[in-house]
Amino acid sequence: MSARDLRVGLIGLGNMGLAMAINLQKHRAANGLSPISINNRTISKCAQVEELGAVARDTPGSVAANSDVVFLSLVNDAAVKDIVTQLLDSLKDDSSTERLLIADTTTVHPSTTQWVLEEISRRQSEYTRPVSFAQTPVWGAPPAAKAAMLVFVTSGEAEGVLGEIAVPAFARVAISCGTDQIKAARYKILGNFMIASVIESLGEAMAVAEEAGIGRELYFEFIKEVFPVPPVMGYALKMVADNGEASKTQVGFNVPGGMKDVGYAIDVAREAGMRLPIAELAYEHLQWVKDNGGEKWDWSSLAYALRKEHQK
């Protein structure tokens, strides 16, 4: 079956999931494809996508019953385990023999990916419908998601089909990790570590530039001319703002989320017999922000932590 013939669902309408669902539905409607099925813990969040033609379902199981591919866009590992469990439970009453592919775009620890694979294998005998899983993380902040400019990572046996569904509907490119879902989880985590290391380096440089009499604004001119790429520019602009205020109000990825991903990167390195010293330092600075009232701030606020640390 081609990607065009597949019924698609999406569970989880947070900042990323909502943008992905909107773009998926718009793309499918414009190309004469079936509407997507959607579900969210707060069902009222489905309204914006319903207006475009999507079908809101009461439960994750109902999404699965009406889909061949179900994308997950969830907040953390616990939510992924909960939704996967609900999906598998629902299959006991599903007499279909058409394969269900669960594609998780959430950033999770590799052990969670392993748990999902083992759980699907363990429970496959409970139902007649075959189930496959793919770890398919995405890179890009909410503005990139809204613009359908995400970087989509594929894995698993049906990675080609997943890439066709995602690009150009909600992503600009698909990068293949082959059939290895654990590799895809590690790949995403180390990609996020790279972003965290950029934020840490920017924060340190901005703090020193301020104290050395250069100033954040002048240092930003160097960033603009030498590193004119969206992630670097975006975080640098927030750091230029006075007293870290932009990091408090322009939240793309919050401090607890940053700590989770940086912590996972430290774990991946440890499992490989290595260390990520920059990640360890970034984690300490994010912890400081969280402990000092910044739990809801953007993770670029670690630059604010560096300036405050100097002022002690």
PDB file of C-alpha atoms in Angstrom:
ATOM      1  CA  MET A   1       0.000   0.000   0.000  1.00  0.00           C
ATOM      2  CA  SER A   2       1.343   3.442  -0.898  1.00  0.00           C
ATOM      3  CA  ALA A   3       1.607   6.327   1.534  1.00  0.00           C
ATOM      4  CA  ARG A   4      -1.292   8.044  -0.260  1.00  0.00           C
ATOM      5  CA  ASP A   5      -3.643   5.198   0.638  1.00  0.00           C
ATOM      6  CA  LEU A   6      -2.830   5.090   4.335  1.00  0.00           C
ATOM      7  CA  ARG A   7      -5.149   6.491   6.985  1.00  0.00           C
ATOM      8  CA  VAL A   8      -3.216   8.725   9.371  1.00  0.00           C
ATOM      9  CA  GLY A   9      -3.796   9.649  13.007  1.00  0.00           C
ATOM     10  CA  LEU A  10      -2.008  11.868  15.502  1.00  0.00           C
ATOM     11  CA  ILE A  11      -2.193  11.791  19.297  1.00  0.00           C
ATOM     12  CA  GLY A  12      -0.955  14.725  21.370  1.00  0.00           C
ATOM     13  CA  LEU A  13      -1.736  18.346  20.519  1.00  0.00           C
ATOM     14  CA  GLY A  14       0.854  20.295  22.469  1.00  0.00           C
ATOM     15  CA  ASN A  15       2.919  23.071  20.879  1.00  0.00           C
ATOM     16  CA  MET A  16       4.542  20.678  18.429  1.00  0.00           C
ATOM     17  CA  GLY A  17       1.723  18.198  17.917  1.00  0.00           C
ATOM     18  CA  LEU A  18      -0.888  20.845  17.178  1.00  0.00           C
ATOM     19  CA  ALA A  19       1.258  22.455  14.489  1.00  0.00           C
ATOM     20  CA  MET A  20       2.046  19.060  12.975  1.00  0.00           C
ATOM     21  CA  ALA A  21      -1.634  18.082  12.962  1.00  0.00           C
ATOM     22  CA  ILE A  22      -2.692  21.343  11.321  1.00  0.00           C
ATOM     23  CA  ASN A  23      -0.088  20.987   8.585  1.00  0.00           C
ATOM     24  CA  LEU A  24      -0.852  17.303   8.057  1.00  0.00           C
ATOM     25  CA  GLN A  25      -4.555  17.985   7.672  1.00  0.00           C
ATOM     26  CA  LYS A  26      -4.015  20.955   5.340  1.00  0.00           C
ATOM     27  CA  HIS A  27      -1.674  18.927   3.151  1.00  0.00           C
ATOM     28  CA  ARG A  28      -3.975  15.939   2.981  1.00  0.00           C
ATOM     29  CA  ALA A  29      -7.033  18.051   2.219  1.00  0.00           C
ATOM     30  CA  ALA A  30      -5.179  19.888  -0.542  1.00  0.00           C
ATOM     31  CA  ASN A  31      -4.127  16.583  -2.104  1.00  0.00           C
ATOM     32  CA  GLY A  32      -7.432  14.739  -1.888  1.00  0.00           C
ATOM     33  CA  LEU A  33      -6.303  12.380   0.883  1.00  0.00           C
ATOM     34  CA  SER A  34      -8.351  11.075   3.796  1.00  0.00           C
ATOM     35  CA  PRO A  35      -8.661  13.360   6.851  1.00  0.00           C
ATOM     36  CA  ILE A  36      -6.505  12.639   9.869  1.00  0.00           C
ATOM     37  CA  SER A  37      -7.878  11.300  13.153  1.00  0.00           C
ATOM     38  CA  ILE A  38      -6.763  13.209  16.239  1.00  0.00           C
ATOM     39  CA  ASN A  39      -6.911  12.819  20.000  1.00  0.00           C
ATOM     40  CA  ASN A  40      -5.685  14.859  22.924  1.00  0.00           C
ATOM     41  CA  ARG A  41      -6.041  14.545  26.685  1.00  0.00           C
ATOM     42  CA  THR A  42      -7.845  17.915  26.646  1.00  0.00           C
ATOM     43  CA  ILE A  43     -10.284  17.189  23.848  1.00  0.00           C
ATOM     44  CA  SER A  44     -11.173  20.872  23.301  1.00  0.00           C
ATOM     45  CA  LYS A  45      -7.708  21.382  21.771  1.00  0.00           C
ATOM     46  CA  CYS A  46      -8.888  19.325  18.794  1.00  0.00           C
ATOM     47  CA  ALA A  47     -11.260  22.082  17.629  1.00  0.00           C
ATOM     48  CA  GLN A  48      -8.682  24.034  15.626  1.00  0.00           C
ATOM     49  CA  VAL A  49      -7.761  20.968  13.570  1.00  0.00           C
ATOM     50  CA  GLU A  50     -11.383  19.822  13.296  1.00  0.00           C
ATOM     51  CA  GLU A  51     -12.208  23.112  11.574  1.00  0.00           C
ATOM     52  CA  LEU A  52      -9.793  22.074   8.821  1.00  0.00           C
ATOM     53  CA  GLY A  53     -11.532  18.728   8.333  1.00  0.00           C
ATOM     54  CA  ALA A  54      -9.782  16.433  10.811  1.00  0.00           C
ATOM     55  CA  VAL A  55     -11.852  13.973  12.840  1.00  0.00           C
ATOM     56  CA  ALA A  56     -11.536  14.165  16.633  1.00  0.00           C
ATOM     57  CA  ARG A  57     -11.689  10.792  18.372  1.00  0.00           C
ATOM     58  CA  ASP A  58     -12.662  10.265  22.011  1.00  0.00           C
ATOM     59  CA  THR A  59      -9.829   7.877  22.845  1.00  0.00           C
ATOM     60  CA  PRO A  60      -6.386   6.872  21.566  1.00  0.00           C
ATOM     61  CA  GLY A  61      -7.886   3.475  20.761  1.00  0.00           C
ATOM     62  CA  SER A  62     -10.454   5.088  18.485  1.00  0.00           C
ATOM     63  CA  VAL A  63      -7.632   6.827  16.618  1.00  0.00           C
ATOM     64  CA  ALA A  64      -5.930   3.459  16.138  1.00  0.00           C
ATOM     65  CA  ALA A  65      -9.157   1.825  14.946  1.00  0.00           C
ATOM     66  CA  ASN A  66      -9.450   4.442  12.212  1.00  0.00           C
ATOM     67  CA  SER A  67      -5.786   4.695  11.211  1.00  0.00           C
ATOM     68  CA  ASP A  68      -3.004   2.712   9.578  1.00  0.00           C
ATOM     69  CA  VAL A  69      -0.314   5.050  10.924  1.00  0.00           C
ATOM     70  CA  VAL A  70      -0.572   6.827  14.279  1.00  0.00           C
ATOM     71  CA  PHE A  71       1.926   9.567  15.114  1.00  0.00           C
ATOM     72  CA  LEU A  72       2.580  10.356  18.776  1.00  0.00           C
ATOM     73  CA  SER A  73       3.669  13.819  19.908  1.00  0.00           C
ATOM     74  CA  LEU A  74       3.778  13.657  23.685  1.00  0.00           C
ATOM     75  CA  VAL A  75       5.383  15.454  26.586  1.00  0.00           C
ATOM     76  CA  ASN A  76       7.635  12.766  28.044  1.00  0.00           C
ATOM     77  CA  ASP A  77       8.468   9.076  28.389  1.00  0.00           C
ATOM     78  CA  ALA A  78       5.703   8.372  30.900  1.00  0.00           C
ATOM     79  CA  ALA A  79       3.101   9.758  28.500  1.00  0.00           C
ATOM     80  CA  VAL A  80       4.476   7.611  25.672  1.00  0.00           C
ATOM     81  CA  LYS A  81       4.241   4.461  27.791  1.00  0.00           C
ATOM     82  CA  ASP A  82       0.701   5.366  28.855  1.00  0.00           C
ATOM     83  CA  ILE A  83      -0.560   6.007  25.309  1.00  0.00           C
ATOM     84  CA  VAL A  84       1.163   2.928  23.871  1.00  0.00           C
ATOM     85  CA  THR A  85      -0.457   0.837  26.612  1.00  0.00           C
ATOM     86  CA  GLN A  86      -3.872   2.311  25.774  1.00  0.00           C
ATOM     87  CA  LEU A  87      -3.344   1.637  22.072  1.00  0.00           C
ATOM     88  CA  LEU A  88      -2.365  -1.982  22.674  1.00  0.00           C
ATOM     89  CA  ASP A  89      -5.254  -2.495  25.109  1.00  0.00           C
ATOM     90  CA  SER A  90      -7.691  -1.231  22.469  1.00  0.00           C
ATOM     91  CA  LEU A  91      -6.535  -3.805  19.928  1.00  0.00           C
ATOM     92  CA  LYS A  92      -8.115  -6.630  21.916  1.00  0.00           C
ATOM     93  CA  ASP A  93     -11.463  -5.527  20.459  1.00  0.00           C
ATOM     94  CA  ASP A  94     -10.096  -4.752  16.982  1.00  0.00           C
ATOM     95  CA  SER A  95     -10.740  -7.531  14.468  1.00  0.00           C
ATOM     96  CA  SER A  96      -8.782  -5.825  11.688  1.00  0.00           C
ATOM     97  CA  THR A  97      -5.855  -7.665  10.144  1.00  0.00           C
ATOM     98  CA  GLU A  98      -4.396  -4.483   8.615  1.00  0.00           C
ATOM     99  CA  ARG A  99      -1.054  -3.514  10.132  1.00  0.00           C
ATOM    100  CA  LEU A 100      -0.966  -0.622  12.610  1.00  0.00           C
ATOM    101  CA  LEU A 101       2.210   1.459  12.603  1.00  0.00           C
ATOM    102  CA  ILE A 102       2.883   3.578  15.694  1.00  0.00           C
ATOM    103  CA  ALA A 103       5.390   6.364  14.968  1.00  0.00           C
ATOM    104  CA  ASP A 104       6.641   8.251  18.018  1.00  0.00           C
ATOM    105  CA  THR A 105       8.000  11.765  17.432  1.00  0.00           C
ATOM    106  CA  THR A 106       8.587  12.386  21.157  1.00  0.00           C
ATOM    107  CA  THR A 107      12.141  12.798  22.443  1.00  0.00           C
ATOM    108  CA  VAL A 108      12.535   9.786  24.726  1.00  0.00           C
ATOM    109  CA  HIS A 109      15.279   7.874  26.476  1.00  0.00           C
ATOM    110  CA  PRO A 110      16.501   4.866  24.447  1.00  0.00           C
ATOM    111  CA  SER A 111      15.278   2.618  27.263  1.00  0.00           C
ATOM    112  CA  THR A 112      11.734   3.829  26.571  1.00  0.00           C
ATOM    113  CA  THR A 113      12.075   2.919  22.907  1.00  0.00           C
ATOM    114  CA  GLN A 114      13.298  -0.509  24.001  1.00  0.00           C
ATOM    115  CA  TRP A 115      10.336  -0.851  26.372  1.00  0.00           C
ATOM    116  CA  VAL A 116       7.849  -0.081  23.582  1.00  0.00           C
ATOM    117  CA  LEU A 117       9.435  -2.622  21.240  1.00  0.00           C
ATOM    118  CA  GLU A 118       9.416  -5.305  23.926  1.00  0.00           C
ATOM    119  CA  GLU A 119       5.844  -4.503  24.981  1.00  0.00           C
ATOM    120  CA  ILE A 120       4.551  -4.780  21.416  1.00  0.00           C
ATOM    121  CA  SER A 121       6.364  -8.082  20.959  1.00  0.00           C
ATOM    122  CA  ARG A 122       5.151  -9.439  24.306  1.00  0.00           C
ATOM    123  CA  ARG A 123       1.516  -8.578  23.654  1.00  0.00           C
ATOM    124  CA  GLN A 124       1.240  -9.350  19.935  1.00  0.00           C
ATOM    125  CA  SER A 125      -0.485 -12.682  20.638  1.00  0.00           C
ATOM    126  CA  GLU A 126      -3.342 -10.850  22.400  1.00  0.00           C
ATOM    127  CA  TYR A 127      -4.769  -9.430  19.173  1.00  0.00           C
ATOM    128  CA  THR A 128      -5.148 -10.243  15.500  1.00  0.00           C
ATOM    129  CA  ARG A 129      -3.992  -6.883  14.189  1.00  0.00           C
ATOM    130  CA  PRO A 130      -0.220  -6.792  13.563  1.00  0.00           C
ATOM    131  CA  VAL A 131       1.604  -3.825  15.112  1.00  0.00           C
ATOM    132  CA  SER A 132       4.866  -2.140  14.152  1.00  0.00           C
ATOM    133  CA  PHE A 133       6.740   0.677  15.850  1.00  0.00           C
ATOM    134  CA  ALA A 134       9.060   3.404  14.617  1.00  0.00           C
ATOM    135  CA  GLN A 135      10.987   5.996  16.610  1.00  0.00           C
ATOM    136  CA  THR A 136      10.608   9.113  14.469  1.00  0.00           C
ATOM    137  CA  PRO A 137      11.810  12.177  16.399  1.00  0.00           C
ATOM    138  CA  VAL A 138      11.815  15.672  14.961  1.00  0.00           C
ATOM    139  CA  TRP A 139      14.129  18.654  15.265  1.00  0.00           C
ATOM    140  CA  GLY A 140      12.754  22.160  15.244  1.00  0.00           C
ATOM    141  CA  ALA A 141      11.131  24.632  17.620  1.00  0.00           C
ATOM    142  CA  PRO A 142       7.373  25.410  17.520  1.00  0.00           C
ATOM    143  CA  PRO A 143       7.851  28.149  14.860  1.00  0.00           C
ATOM    144  CA  ALA A 144       9.519  25.563  12.595  1.00  0.00           C
ATOM    145  CA  ALA A 145       6.654  23.167  13.269  1.00  0.00           C
ATOM    146  CA  LYS A 146       4.122  25.842  12.306  1.00  0.00           C
ATOM    147  CA  ALA A 147       6.028  26.518   9.081  1.00  0.00           C
ATOM    148  CA  ALA A 148       6.252  22.779   8.230  1.00  0.00           C
ATOM    149  CA  MET A 149      10.045  23.076   8.378  1.00  0.00           C
ATOM    150  CA  LEU A 150      10.838  20.306  10.850  1.00  0.00           C
ATOM    151  CA  VAL A 151      13.648  17.803  10.344  1.00  0.00           C
ATOM    152  CA  PHE A 152      12.044  14.357  10.543  1.00  0.00           C
ATOM    153  CA  VAL A 153      14.014  11.243  11.507  1.00  0.00           C
ATOM    154  CA  THR A 154      12.787   7.892  10.216  1.00  0.00           C
ATOM    155  CA  SER A 155      13.460   4.394  11.485  1.00  0.00           C
ATOM    156  CA  GLY A 156      11.890   0.966  11.352  1.00  0.00           C
ATOM    157  CA  GLU A 157      10.732  -1.227   8.502  1.00  0.00           C
ATOM    158  CA  ALA A 158       8.354   1.357   6.997  1.00  0.00           C
ATOM    159  CA  GLU A 159      10.679   4.359   7.159  1.00  0.00           C
ATOM    160  CA  GLY A 160      10.213   5.201   3.476  1.00  0.00           C
ATOM    161  CA  VAL A 161       6.445   5.413   3.844  1.00  0.00           C
ATOM    162  CA  LEU A 162       6.773   7.559   6.963  1.00  0.00           C
ATOM    163  CA  GLY A 163       9.027   9.977   5.126  1.00  0.00           C
ATOM    164  CA  GLU A 164       6.462  10.295   2.336  1.00  0.00           C
ATOM    165  CA  ILE A 165       3.734  11.134   4.857  1.00  0.00           C
ATOM    166  CA  ALA A 166       5.824  13.691   6.745  1.00  0.00           C
ATOM    167  CA  VAL A 167       7.518  15.523   3.855  1.00  0.00           C
ATOM    168  CA  PRO A 168       6.358  18.088   2.858  1.00  0.00           C
ATOM    169  CA  ALA A 169       3.249  17.917   5.057  1.00  0.00           C
ATOM    170  CA  PHE A 170       4.956  18.917   8.310  1.00  0.00           C
ATOM    171  CA  ALA A 171       8.692  18.481   7.650  1.00  0.00           C
ATOM    172  CA  ARG A 172      11.160  19.835   5.096  1.00  0.00           C
ATOM    173  CA  VAL A 173      13.407  16.763   5.052  1.00  0.00           C
ATOM    174  CA  ALA A 174      13.552  13.181   6.325  1.00  0.00           C
ATOM    175  CA  ILE A 175      16.791  11.630   7.598  1.00  0.00           C
ATOM    176  CA  SER A 176      16.964   7.844   7.710  1.00  0.00           C
ATOM    177  CA  CYS A 177      18.329   5.838  10.639  1.00  0.00           C
ATOM    178  CA  GLY A 178      17.567   2.581   8.865  1.00  0.00           C
ATOM    179  CA  THR A 179      15.656  -0.074  10.752  1.00  0.00           C
ATOM    180  CA  ASP A 180      17.288   0.615  14.134  1.00  0.00           C
ATOM    181  CA  GLN A 181      14.783   2.454  16.362  1.00  0.00           C
ATOM    182  CA  ILE A 182      17.219   2.674  19.299  1.00  0.00           C
ATOM    183  CA  LYS A 183      19.700   4.459  17.040  1.00  0.00           C
ATOM    184  CA  ALA A 184      16.999   6.991  16.151  1.00  0.00           C
ATOM    185  CA  ALA A 185      16.366   7.741  19.837  1.00  0.00           C
ATOM    186  CA  ARG A 186      20.084   8.227  20.518  1.00  0.00           C
ATOM    187  CA  TYR A 187      20.470  10.311  17.365  1.00  0.00           C
ATOM    188  CA  LYS A 188      17.785  12.748  18.503  1.00  0.00           C
ATOM    189  CA  ILE A 189      19.240  13.031  21.987  1.00  0.00           C
ATOM    190  CA  LEU A 190      22.738  13.808  20.712  1.00  0.00           C
ATOM    191  CA  GLY A 191      21.265  16.337  18.287  1.00  0.00           C
ATOM    192  CA  ASN A 192      19.581  18.062  21.208  1.00  0.00           C
ATOM    193  CA  PHE A 193      22.874  17.948  23.105  1.00  0.00           C
ATOM    194  CA  MET A 194      24.472  19.874  20.238  1.00  0.00           C
ATOM    195  CA  ILE A 195      21.800  22.559  20.576  1.00  0.00           C
ATOM    196  CA  ALA A 196      22.299  22.633  24.353  1.00  0.00           C
ATOM    197  CA  SER A 197      26.059  23.008  23.903  1.00  0.00           C
ATOM    198  CA  VAL A 198      25.470  25.966  21.576  1.00  0.00           C
ATOM    199  CA  ILE A 199      23.254  27.578  24.216  1.00  0.00           C
ATOM    200  CA  GLU A 200      25.851  26.934  26.931  1.00  0.00           C
ATOM    201  CA  SER A 201      28.663  28.379  24.782  1.00  0.00           C
ATOM    202  CA  LEU A 202      26.561  31.401  23.826  1.00  0.00           C
ATOM    203  CA  GLY A 203      25.632  31.968  27.450  1.00  0.00           C
ATOM    204  CA  GLU A 204      29.232  31.854  28.611  1.00  0.00           C
ATOM    205  CA  ALA A 205      30.431  34.126  25.803  1.00  0.00           C
ATOM    206  CA  MET A 206      27.623  36.644  26.341  1.00  0.00           C
ATOM    207  CA  ALA A 207      28.269  36.766  30.086  1.00  0.00           C
ATOM    208  CA  VAL A 208      31.996  37.371  29.606  1.00  0.00           C
ATOM    209  CA  ALA A 209      31.370  39.897  26.812  1.00  0.00           C
ATOM    210  CA  GLU A 210      29.188  41.895  29.188  1.00  0.00           C
ATOM    211  CA  GLU A 211      31.709  41.869  32.029  1.00  0.00           C
ATOM    212  CA  ALA A 212      34.685  42.515  29.712  1.00  0.00           C
ATOM    213  CA  GLY A 213      33.162  45.723  28.405  1.00  0.00           C
ATOM    214  CA  ILE A 214      32.287  44.379  24.947  1.00  0.00           C
ATOM    215  CA  GLY A 215      28.567  44.166  25.590  1.00  0.00           C
ATOM    216  CA  ARG A 216      26.008  41.615  24.482  1.00  0.00           C
ATOM    217  CA  GLU A 217      24.792  43.735  21.560  1.00  0.00           C
ATOM    218  CA  LEU A 218      28.238  44.067  19.981  1.00  0.00           C
ATOM    219  CA  TYR A 219      28.973  40.390  20.539  1.00  0.00           C
ATOM    220  CA  PHE A 220      25.718  39.582  18.775  1.00  0.00           C
ATOM    221  CA  GLU A 221      27.067  41.328  15.654  1.00  0.00           C
ATOM    222  CA  PHE A 222      29.820  38.700  15.544  1.00  0.00           C
ATOM    223  CA  ILE A 223      27.241  35.911  15.908  1.00  0.00           C
ATOM    224  CA  LYS A 224      25.111  37.408  13.150  1.00  0.00           C
ATOM    225  CA  GLU A 225      27.987  37.576  10.679  1.00  0.00           C
ATOM    226  CA  VAL A 226      29.752  34.293  11.477  1.00  0.00           C
ATOM    227  CA  PHE A 227      26.932  31.963  12.604  1.00  0.00           C
ATOM    228  CA  PRO A 228      23.810  33.199  10.761  1.00  0.00           C
ATOM    229  CA  VAL A 229      21.805  29.997  11.261  1.00  0.00           C
ATOM    230  CA  PRO A 230      18.333  29.950  12.858  1.00  0.00           C
ATOM    231  CA  PRO A 231      19.029  28.096  16.147  1.00  0.00           C
ATOM    232  CA  VAL A 232      22.128  30.135  16.984  1.00  0.00           C
ATOM    233  CA  MET A 233      20.536  33.437  15.993  1.00  0.00           C
ATOM    234  CA  GLY A 234      17.315  32.710  17.841  1.00  0.00           C
ATOM    235  CA  TYR A 235      18.965  31.885  21.141  1.00  0.00           C
ATOM    236  CA  ALA A 236      21.509  34.696  20.806  1.00  0.00           C
ATOM    237  CA  LEU A 237      18.696  37.219  20.349  1.00  0.00           C
ATOM    238  CA  LYS A 238      17.058  36.039  23.555  1.00  0.00           C
ATOM    239  CA  MET A 239      20.338  36.413  25.422  1.00  0.00           C
ATOM    240  CA  VAL A 240      20.860  39.947  24.141  1.00  0.00           C
ATOM    241  CA  ALA A 241      17.564  40.978  25.748  1.00  0.00           C
ATOM    242  CA  ASP A 242      17.928  42.804  29.043  1.00  0.00           C
ATOM    243  CA  ASN A 243      18.234  40.721  32.210  1.00  0.00           C
ATOM    244  CA  GLY A 244      17.086  37.521  30.584  1.00  0.00           C
ATOM    245  CA  GLU A 245      13.517  38.786  30.180  1.00  0.00           C
ATOM    246  CA  ALA A 246      13.137  37.252  26.710  1.00  0.00           C
ATOM    247  CA  SER A 247      13.919  33.828  28.134  1.00  0.00           C
ATOM    248  CA  LYS A 248      11.070  34.283  30.594  1.00  0.00           C
ATOM    249  CA  THR A 249       8.429  35.352  28.077  1.00  0.00           C
ATOM    250  CA  GLN A 250       9.472  33.780  24.746  1.00  0.00           C
ATOM    251  CA  VAL A 251       9.428  30.133  25.759  1.00  0.00           C
ATOM    252  CA  GLY A 252      10.051  27.634  22.978  1.00  0.00           C
ATOM    253  CA  PHE A 253      11.500  24.801  25.071  1.00  0.00           C
ATOM    254  CA  ASN A 254      11.277  25.050  28.839  1.00  0.00           C
ATOM    255  CA  VAL A 255      13.907  24.381  31.492  1.00  0.00           C
ATOM    256  CA  PRO A 256      12.580  20.981  32.686  1.00  0.00           C
ATOM    257  CA  GLY A 257      12.447  19.784  29.076  1.00  0.00           C
ATOM    258  CA  GLY A 258      16.004  20.951  28.550  1.00  0.00           C
ATOM    259  CA  MET A 259      17.153  19.189  31.703  1.00  0.00           C
ATOM    260  CA  LYS A 260      15.460  15.990  30.564  1.00  0.00           C
ATOM    261  CA  ASP A 261      17.157  15.995  27.176  1.00  0.00           C
ATOM    262  CA  VAL A 262      20.575  17.031  28.497  1.00  0.00           C
ATOM    263  CA  GLY A 263      20.298  14.343  31.162  1.00  0.00           C
ATOM    264  CA  TYR A 264      19.490  11.769  28.489  1.00  0.00           C
ATOM    265  CA  ALA A 265      22.565  12.855  26.519  1.00  0.00           C
ATOM    266  CA  ILE A 266      24.706  12.334  29.618  1.00  0.00           C
ATOM    267  CA  ASP A 267      23.193   8.845  29.928  1.00  0.00           C
ATOM    268  CA  VAL A 268      23.864   7.991  26.270  1.00  0.00           C
ATOM    269  CA  ALA A 269      27.493   9.047  26.680  1.00  0.00           C
ATOM    270  CA  ARG A 270      27.848   7.077  29.914  1.00  0.00           C
ATOM    271  CA  GLU A 271      26.429   3.955  28.264  1.00  0.00           C
ATOM    272  CA  ALA A 272      29.065   4.379  25.537  1.00  0.00           C
ATOM    273  CA  GLY A 273      31.805   4.630  28.168  1.00  0.00           C
ATOM    274  CA  MET A 274      32.286   8.366  27.625  1.00  0.00           C
ATOM    275  CA  ARG A 275      31.424  11.751  29.145  1.00  0.00           C
ATOM    276  CA  LEU A 276      29.888  14.958  27.832  1.00  0.00           C
ATOM    277  CA  PRO A 277      31.426  17.652  30.080  1.00  0.00           C
ATOM    278  CA  ILE A 278      29.553  20.480  28.336  1.00  0.00           C
ATOM    279  CA  ALA A 279      26.268  18.663  28.928  1.00  0.00           C
ATOM    280  CA  GLU A 280      27.114  18.244  32.604  1.00  0.00           C
ATOM    281  CA  LEU A 281      27.829  21.966  32.899  1.00  0.00           C
ATOM    282  CA  ALA A 282      24.655  22.934  31.035  1.00  0.00           C
ATOM    283  CA  TYR A 283      22.646  20.653  33.320  1.00  0.00           C
ATOM    284  CA  GLU A 284      24.072  22.401  36.394  1.00  0.00           C
ATOM    285  CA  HIS A 285      23.130  25.816  35.006  1.00  0.00           C
ATOM    286  CA  LEU A 286      19.621  24.673  34.083  1.00  0.00           C
ATOM    287  CA  GLN A 287      19.247  23.235  37.580  1.00  0.00           C
ATOM    288  CA  TRP A 288      20.211  26.639  39.013  1.00  0.00           C
ATOM    289  CA  VAL A 289      17.532  28.348  36.907  1.00  0.00           C
ATOM    290  CA  LYS A 290      14.908  25.825  38.008  1.00  0.00           C
ATOM    291  CA  ASP A 291      15.871  26.168  41.674  1.00  0.00           C
ATOM    292  CA  ASN A 292      15.629  29.960  41.429  1.00  0.00           C
ATOM    293  CA  GLY A 293      12.108  30.276  40.075  1.00  0.00           C
ATOM    294  CA  GLY A 294      12.749  29.692  36.376  1.00  0.00           C
ATOM    295  CA  GLU A 295      11.026  26.353  35.896  1.00  0.00           C
ATOM    296  CA  LYS A 296       8.711  27.791  33.222  1.00  0.00           C
ATOM    297  CA  TRP A 297      11.412  29.781  31.412  1.00  0.00           C
ATOM    298  CA  ASP A 298      13.051  28.945  28.098  1.00  0.00           C
ATOM    299  CA  TRP A 299      16.186  26.825  28.427  1.00  0.00           C
ATOM    300  CA  SER A 300      18.256  29.670  26.971  1.00  0.00           C
ATOM    301  CA  SER A 301      17.827  31.250  30.430  1.00  0.00           C
ATOM    302  CA  LEU A 302      20.970  29.397  31.505  1.00  0.00           C
ATOM    303  CA  ALA A 303      22.760  32.527  30.216  1.00  0.00           C
ATOM    304  CA  TYR A 304      20.848  34.464  32.863  1.00  0.00           C
ATOM    305  CA  ALA A 305      22.105  31.948  35.431  1.00  0.00           C
ATOM    306  CA  LEU A 306      25.690  32.575  34.338  1.00  0.00           C
ATOM    307  CA  ARG A 307      25.336  36.341  34.822  1.00  0.00           C
ATOM    308  CA  LYS A 308      23.710  35.906  38.219  1.00  0.00           C
ATOM    309  CA  GLU A 309      26.423  33.458  39.227  1.00  0.00           C
ATOM    310  CA  HIS A 310      29.071  36.076  38.439  1.00  0.00           C
ATOM    311  CA  GLN A 311      27.257  38.694  40.524  1.00  0.00           C
ATOM    312  CA  LYS A 312      27.435  36.625  43.720  1.00  0.00           C
TER     313      LYS A 312
END
